[in-house]
Tab-separated table of C-alpha atoms in Angstrom:
chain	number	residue	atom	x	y	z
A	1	UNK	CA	-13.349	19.527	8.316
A	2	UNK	CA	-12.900	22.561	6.950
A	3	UNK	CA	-11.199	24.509	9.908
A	4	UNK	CA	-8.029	21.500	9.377
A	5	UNK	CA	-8.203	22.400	5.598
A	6	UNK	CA	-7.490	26.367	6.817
A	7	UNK	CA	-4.776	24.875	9.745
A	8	UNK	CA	-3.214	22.883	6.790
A	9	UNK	CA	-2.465	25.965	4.857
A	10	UNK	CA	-1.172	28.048	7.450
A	11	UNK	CA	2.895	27.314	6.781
A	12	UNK	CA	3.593	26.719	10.568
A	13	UNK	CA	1.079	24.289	11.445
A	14	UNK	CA	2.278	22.322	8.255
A	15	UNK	CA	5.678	22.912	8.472
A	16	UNK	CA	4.795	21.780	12.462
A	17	UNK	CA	3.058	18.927	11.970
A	18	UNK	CA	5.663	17.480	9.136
A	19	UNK	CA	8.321	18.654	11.290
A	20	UNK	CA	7.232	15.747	13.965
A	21	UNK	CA	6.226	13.371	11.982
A	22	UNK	CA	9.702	12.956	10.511
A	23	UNK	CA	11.062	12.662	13.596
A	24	UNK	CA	9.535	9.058	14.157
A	25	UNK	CA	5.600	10.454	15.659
A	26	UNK	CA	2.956	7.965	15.299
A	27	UNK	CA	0.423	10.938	13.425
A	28	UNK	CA	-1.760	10.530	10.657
A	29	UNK	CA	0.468	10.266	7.173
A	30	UNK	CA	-1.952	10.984	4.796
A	31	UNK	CA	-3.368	14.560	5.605
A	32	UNK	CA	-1.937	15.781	2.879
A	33	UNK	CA	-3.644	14.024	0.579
A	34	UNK	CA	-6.855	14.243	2.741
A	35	UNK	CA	-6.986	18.265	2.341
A	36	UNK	CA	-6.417	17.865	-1.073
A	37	UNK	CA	-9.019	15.640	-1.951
A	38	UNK	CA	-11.707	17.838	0.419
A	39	UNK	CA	-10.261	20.701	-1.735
A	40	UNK	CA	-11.124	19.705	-4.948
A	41	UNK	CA	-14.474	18.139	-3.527
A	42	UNK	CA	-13.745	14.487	-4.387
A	43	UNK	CA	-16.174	12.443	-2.906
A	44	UNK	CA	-14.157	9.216	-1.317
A	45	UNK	CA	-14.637	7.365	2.262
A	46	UNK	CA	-12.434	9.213	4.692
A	47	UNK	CA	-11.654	6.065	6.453
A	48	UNK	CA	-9.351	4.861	3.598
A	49	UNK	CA	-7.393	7.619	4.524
A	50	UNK	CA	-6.590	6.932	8.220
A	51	UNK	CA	-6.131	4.331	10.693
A	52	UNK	CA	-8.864	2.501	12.213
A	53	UNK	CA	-9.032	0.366	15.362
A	54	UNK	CA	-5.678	-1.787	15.379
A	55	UNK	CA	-6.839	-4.806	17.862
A	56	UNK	CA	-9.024	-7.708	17.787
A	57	UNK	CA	-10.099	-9.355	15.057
A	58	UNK	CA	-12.702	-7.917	12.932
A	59	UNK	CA	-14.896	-10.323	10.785
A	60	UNK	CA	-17.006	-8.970	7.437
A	61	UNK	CA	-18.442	-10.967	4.857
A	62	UNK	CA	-18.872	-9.856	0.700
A	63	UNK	CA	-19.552	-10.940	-2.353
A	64	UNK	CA	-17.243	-11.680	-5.262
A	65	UNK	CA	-17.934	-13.394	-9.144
A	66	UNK	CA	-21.096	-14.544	-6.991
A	67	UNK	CA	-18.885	-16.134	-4.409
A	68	UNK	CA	-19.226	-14.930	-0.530
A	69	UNK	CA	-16.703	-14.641	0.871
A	70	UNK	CA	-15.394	-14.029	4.360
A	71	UNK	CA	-12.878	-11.541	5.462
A	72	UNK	CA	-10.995	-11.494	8.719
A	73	UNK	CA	-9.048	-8.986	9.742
A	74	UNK	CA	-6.676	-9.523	12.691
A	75	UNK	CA	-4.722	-7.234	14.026
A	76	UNK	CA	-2.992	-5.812	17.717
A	77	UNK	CA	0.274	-5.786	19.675
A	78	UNK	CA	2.360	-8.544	20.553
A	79	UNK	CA	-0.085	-9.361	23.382
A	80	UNK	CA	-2.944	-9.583	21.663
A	81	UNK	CA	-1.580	-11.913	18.891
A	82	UNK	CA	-2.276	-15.339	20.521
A	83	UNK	CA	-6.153	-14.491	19.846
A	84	UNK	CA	-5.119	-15.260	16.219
A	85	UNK	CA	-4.748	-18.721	16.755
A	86	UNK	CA	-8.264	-19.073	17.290
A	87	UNK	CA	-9.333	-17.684	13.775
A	88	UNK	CA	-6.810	-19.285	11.643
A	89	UNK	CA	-7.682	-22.652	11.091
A	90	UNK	CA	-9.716	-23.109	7.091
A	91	UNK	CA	-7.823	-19.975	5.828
A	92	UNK	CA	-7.511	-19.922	2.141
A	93	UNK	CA	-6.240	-17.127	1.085
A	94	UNK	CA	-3.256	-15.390	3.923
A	95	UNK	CA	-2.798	-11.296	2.791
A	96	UNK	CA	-0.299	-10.008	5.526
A	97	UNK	CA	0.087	-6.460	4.878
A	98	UNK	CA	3.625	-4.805	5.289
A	99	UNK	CA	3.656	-0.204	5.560
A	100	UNK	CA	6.550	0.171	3.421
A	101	UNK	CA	6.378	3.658	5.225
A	102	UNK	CA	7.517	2.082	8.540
A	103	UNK	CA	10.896	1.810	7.391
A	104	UNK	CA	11.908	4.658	10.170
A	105	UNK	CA	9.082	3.836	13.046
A	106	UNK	CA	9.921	2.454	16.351
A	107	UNK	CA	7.238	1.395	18.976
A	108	UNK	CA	7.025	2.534	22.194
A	109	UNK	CA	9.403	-0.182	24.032
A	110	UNK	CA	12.317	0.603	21.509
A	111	UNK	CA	11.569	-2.477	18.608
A	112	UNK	CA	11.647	-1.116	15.017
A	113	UNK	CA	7.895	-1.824	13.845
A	114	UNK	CA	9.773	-3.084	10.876
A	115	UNK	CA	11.786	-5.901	12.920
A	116	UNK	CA	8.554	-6.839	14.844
A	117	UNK	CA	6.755	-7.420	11.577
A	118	UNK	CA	9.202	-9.523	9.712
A	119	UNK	CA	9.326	-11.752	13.004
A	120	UNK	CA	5.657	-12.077	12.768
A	121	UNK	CA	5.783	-12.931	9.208
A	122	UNK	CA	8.394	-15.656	9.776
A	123	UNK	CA	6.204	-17.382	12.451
A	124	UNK	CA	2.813	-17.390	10.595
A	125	UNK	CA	4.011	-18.084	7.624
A	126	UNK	CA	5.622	-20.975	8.950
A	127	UNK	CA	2.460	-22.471	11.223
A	128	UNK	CA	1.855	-25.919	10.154
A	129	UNK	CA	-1.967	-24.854	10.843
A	130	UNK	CA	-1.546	-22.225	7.380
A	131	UNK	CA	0.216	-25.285	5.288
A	132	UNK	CA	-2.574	-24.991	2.794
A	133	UNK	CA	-3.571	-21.587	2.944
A	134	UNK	CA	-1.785	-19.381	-0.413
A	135	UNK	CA	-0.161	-16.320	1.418
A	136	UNK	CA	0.215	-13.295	0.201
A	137	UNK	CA	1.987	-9.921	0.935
A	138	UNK	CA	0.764	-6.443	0.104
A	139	UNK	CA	3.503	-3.973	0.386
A	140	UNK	CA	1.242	-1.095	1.138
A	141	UNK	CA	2.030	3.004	1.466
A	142	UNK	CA	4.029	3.350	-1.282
A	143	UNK	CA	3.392	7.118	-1.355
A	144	UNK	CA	4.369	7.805	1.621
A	145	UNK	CA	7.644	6.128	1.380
A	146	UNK	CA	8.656	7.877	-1.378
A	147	UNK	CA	7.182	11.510	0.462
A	148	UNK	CA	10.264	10.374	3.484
A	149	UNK	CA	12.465	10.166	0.968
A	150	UNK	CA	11.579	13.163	-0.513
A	151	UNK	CA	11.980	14.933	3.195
A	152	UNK	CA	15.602	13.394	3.192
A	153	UNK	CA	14.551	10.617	6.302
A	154	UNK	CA	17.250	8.587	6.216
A	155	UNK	CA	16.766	4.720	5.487
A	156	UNK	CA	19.199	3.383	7.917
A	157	UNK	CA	18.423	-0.910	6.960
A	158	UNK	CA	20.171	-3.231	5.148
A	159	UNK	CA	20.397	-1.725	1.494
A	160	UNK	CA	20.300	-4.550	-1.029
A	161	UNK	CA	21.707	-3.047	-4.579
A	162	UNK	CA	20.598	-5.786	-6.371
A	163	UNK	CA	17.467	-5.120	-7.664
A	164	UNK	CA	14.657	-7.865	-8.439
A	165	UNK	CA	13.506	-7.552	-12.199
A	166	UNK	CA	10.094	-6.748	-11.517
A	167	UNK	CA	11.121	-3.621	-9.711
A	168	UNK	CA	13.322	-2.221	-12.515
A	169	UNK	CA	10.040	-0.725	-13.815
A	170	UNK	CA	10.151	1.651	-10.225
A	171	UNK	CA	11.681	5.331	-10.721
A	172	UNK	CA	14.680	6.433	-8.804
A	173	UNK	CA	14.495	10.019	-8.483
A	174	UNK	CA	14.974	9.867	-4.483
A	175	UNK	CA	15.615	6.105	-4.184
A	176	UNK	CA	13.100	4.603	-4.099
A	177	UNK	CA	13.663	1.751	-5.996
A	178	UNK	CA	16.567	1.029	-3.789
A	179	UNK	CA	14.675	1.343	-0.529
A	180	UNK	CA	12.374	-0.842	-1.979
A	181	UNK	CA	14.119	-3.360	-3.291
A	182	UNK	CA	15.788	-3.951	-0.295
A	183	UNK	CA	12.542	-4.098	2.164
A	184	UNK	CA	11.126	-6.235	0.132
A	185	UNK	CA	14.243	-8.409	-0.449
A	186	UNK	CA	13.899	-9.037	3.262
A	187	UNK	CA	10.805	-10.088	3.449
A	188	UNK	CA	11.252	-12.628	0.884
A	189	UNK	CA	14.020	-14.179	2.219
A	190	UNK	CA	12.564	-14.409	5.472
A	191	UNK	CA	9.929	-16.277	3.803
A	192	UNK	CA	10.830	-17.179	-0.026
A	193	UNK	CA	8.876	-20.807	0.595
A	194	UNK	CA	6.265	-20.064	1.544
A	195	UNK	CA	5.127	-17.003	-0.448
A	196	UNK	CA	2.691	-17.297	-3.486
A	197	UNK	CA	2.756	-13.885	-4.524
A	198	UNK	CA	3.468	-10.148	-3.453
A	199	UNK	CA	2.328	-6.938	-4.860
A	200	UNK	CA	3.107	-3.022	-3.907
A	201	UNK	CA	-0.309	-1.369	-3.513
A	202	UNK	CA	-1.770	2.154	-2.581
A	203	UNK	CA	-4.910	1.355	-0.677
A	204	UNK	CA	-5.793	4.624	-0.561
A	205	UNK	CA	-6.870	4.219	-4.782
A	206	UNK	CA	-9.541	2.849	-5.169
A	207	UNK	CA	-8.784	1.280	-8.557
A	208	UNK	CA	-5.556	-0.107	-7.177
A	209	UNK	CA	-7.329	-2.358	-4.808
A	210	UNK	CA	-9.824	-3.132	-7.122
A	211	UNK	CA	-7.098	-4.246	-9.469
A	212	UNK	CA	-4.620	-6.290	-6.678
A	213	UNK	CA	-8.171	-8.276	-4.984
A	214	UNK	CA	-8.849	-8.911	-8.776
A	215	UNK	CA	-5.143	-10.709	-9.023
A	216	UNK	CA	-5.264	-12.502	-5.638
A	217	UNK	CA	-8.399	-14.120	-6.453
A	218	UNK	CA	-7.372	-15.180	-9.975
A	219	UNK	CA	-4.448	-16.671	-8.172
A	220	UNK	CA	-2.160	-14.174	-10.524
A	221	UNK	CA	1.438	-14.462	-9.001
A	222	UNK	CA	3.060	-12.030	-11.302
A	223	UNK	CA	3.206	-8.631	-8.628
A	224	UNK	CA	0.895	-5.681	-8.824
A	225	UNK	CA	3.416	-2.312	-9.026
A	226	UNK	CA	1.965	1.008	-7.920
A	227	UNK	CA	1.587	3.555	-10.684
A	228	UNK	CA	2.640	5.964	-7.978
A	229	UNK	CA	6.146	4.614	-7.976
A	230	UNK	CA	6.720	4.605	-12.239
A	231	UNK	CA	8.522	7.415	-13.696
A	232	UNK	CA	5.719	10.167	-14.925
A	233	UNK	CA	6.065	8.892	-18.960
A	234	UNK	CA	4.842	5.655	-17.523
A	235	UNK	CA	1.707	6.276	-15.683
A	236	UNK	CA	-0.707	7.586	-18.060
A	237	UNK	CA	0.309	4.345	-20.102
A	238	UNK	CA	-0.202	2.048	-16.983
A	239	UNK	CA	-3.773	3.498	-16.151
A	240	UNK	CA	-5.310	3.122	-19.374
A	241	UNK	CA	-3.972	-0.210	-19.393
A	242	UNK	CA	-5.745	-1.045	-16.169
A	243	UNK	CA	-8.842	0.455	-17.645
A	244	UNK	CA	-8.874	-1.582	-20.244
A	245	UNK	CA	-8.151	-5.144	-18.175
A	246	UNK	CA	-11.514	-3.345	-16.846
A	247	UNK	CA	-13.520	-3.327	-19.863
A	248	UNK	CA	-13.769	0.136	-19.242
A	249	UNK	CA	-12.813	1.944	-22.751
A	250	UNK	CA	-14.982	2.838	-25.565
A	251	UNK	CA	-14.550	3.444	-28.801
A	252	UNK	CA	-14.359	7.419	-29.176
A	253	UNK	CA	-14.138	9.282	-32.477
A	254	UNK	CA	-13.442	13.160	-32.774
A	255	UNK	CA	-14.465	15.317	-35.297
A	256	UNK	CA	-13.001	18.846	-35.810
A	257	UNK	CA	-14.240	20.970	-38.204
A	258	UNK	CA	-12.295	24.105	-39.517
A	259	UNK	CA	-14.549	26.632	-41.062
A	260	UNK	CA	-11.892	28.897	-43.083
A	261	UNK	CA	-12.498	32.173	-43.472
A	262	UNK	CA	-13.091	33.951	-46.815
A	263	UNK	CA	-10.900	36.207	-48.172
């Protein structure tokens, strides 16, 4: 762990490493943020920081406002998808789950992962066998969208200027809002009647899941926005807010005392 922390600050490994991953390279995109976390000894569950298996369907059950409840996640290539079919039947709640970071990725036979998705979302969305089911879509990596802006990676989609209320909240200091706005403005059309909801989350926070599985399950349709993607003057007020929906503040009084000093 610590020998990547020591790579990591070397200039040319990071310099490197960035170097291919903006050319379109399927490598981690948060070890940035994972160096910087084992720096300042956070204590958080490296697995929210990278990707784990991506086929098959994986099946976990928890608890929630003394409800249990039972997760499925499905996931693989193309091939793999017709296993799905077997596991959809009594869903109540559909989350698909969009990587806004994708925006530039292209899988190994040539299809833009981006493409590939929204044709997935258009047929599940639409299977008579979901008709009941409330579906939901998490609009996930905000981060690191904004860090491939940041590196100047072009954004070579449909741009969509015209940008949805909800997301005039979002800054703009590399585009961001734009790019947004626009990925998300295709999703929606592909599948404006059959959404209940959306919401732009970094899973990677903790507290930001908390918050967005606290929405879906209260059936809240109004959309969850990052505090990673609000202009600096924003966030402080956006996290106490959330701490408060949380219960979480006290009241805190603070006395100073000035003893002055005789002449």
């Amino acid at each position: 762990m610590w020998l990547l922390v020591k790579l990591w600050n070397c200039p040319f490994f990071k310099e490197y490493y960035e170097s291919n991953w903006a050319k379109n390279a399927m490598l981690y995109e948060n070890v940035e943020e994972f160096v910087t976390r084992i720096e300042r000894k956070k204590i958080f569950d490296p697995f929210s920081l990278i990707k784990l298996r991506s086929s098959g369907i994986t099946s976990y059950r928890t608890i929630w406002n003394n409800s249990n409840v039972e997760f499925l996640d499905a996931f693989g290539r193309r091939s793999e998808r017709r296993k799905w079919i077997y596991c959809i039947e009594n869903i109540k709640i559909l989350i698909y789950t969009v990587s806004l970071s994708e925006f530039n990725l292209v899988e190994y036979n040539n299809v833009e992962v981006m493409n590939d998705s929204l044709e997935m979302i258009g047929k599940l969305f639409g299977n008579g066998l979901l008709s009941d089911a409330r579906k939901v879509i998490l609009f996930t990596k905000p981060d690191i969208l904004v860090k491939k802006l940041q590196k100047r990676m072009e954004y070579s989609r449909k741009i969509n200027s015209v940008v949805r209320p909800e997301l005039e909240i979002i800054s703009n200091d590399y585009n961001e809002r734009i790019v947004i706005n626009s990925i998300i403005t295709e999703y929606l059309e592909r599948v404006s009647f059959h959404l209940d909801s959306y919401h732009i989350v970094n899973v990677t926070s903790e507290e930001e899941v908390r918050s967005v599985t606290e929405l879906i399950f209260d059936n809240v349709t109004t959309p969850f926005i990052s505090p990673c993607l609000l202009p600096i003057t924003n966030r402080m007020i956006t996290t106490m807010y959330n701490i408060y929906l949380r219960k979480l503040l006290t009241d805190i009084q603070i006395i100073t005392t000035i003893n002055e000093l005789s002449p």
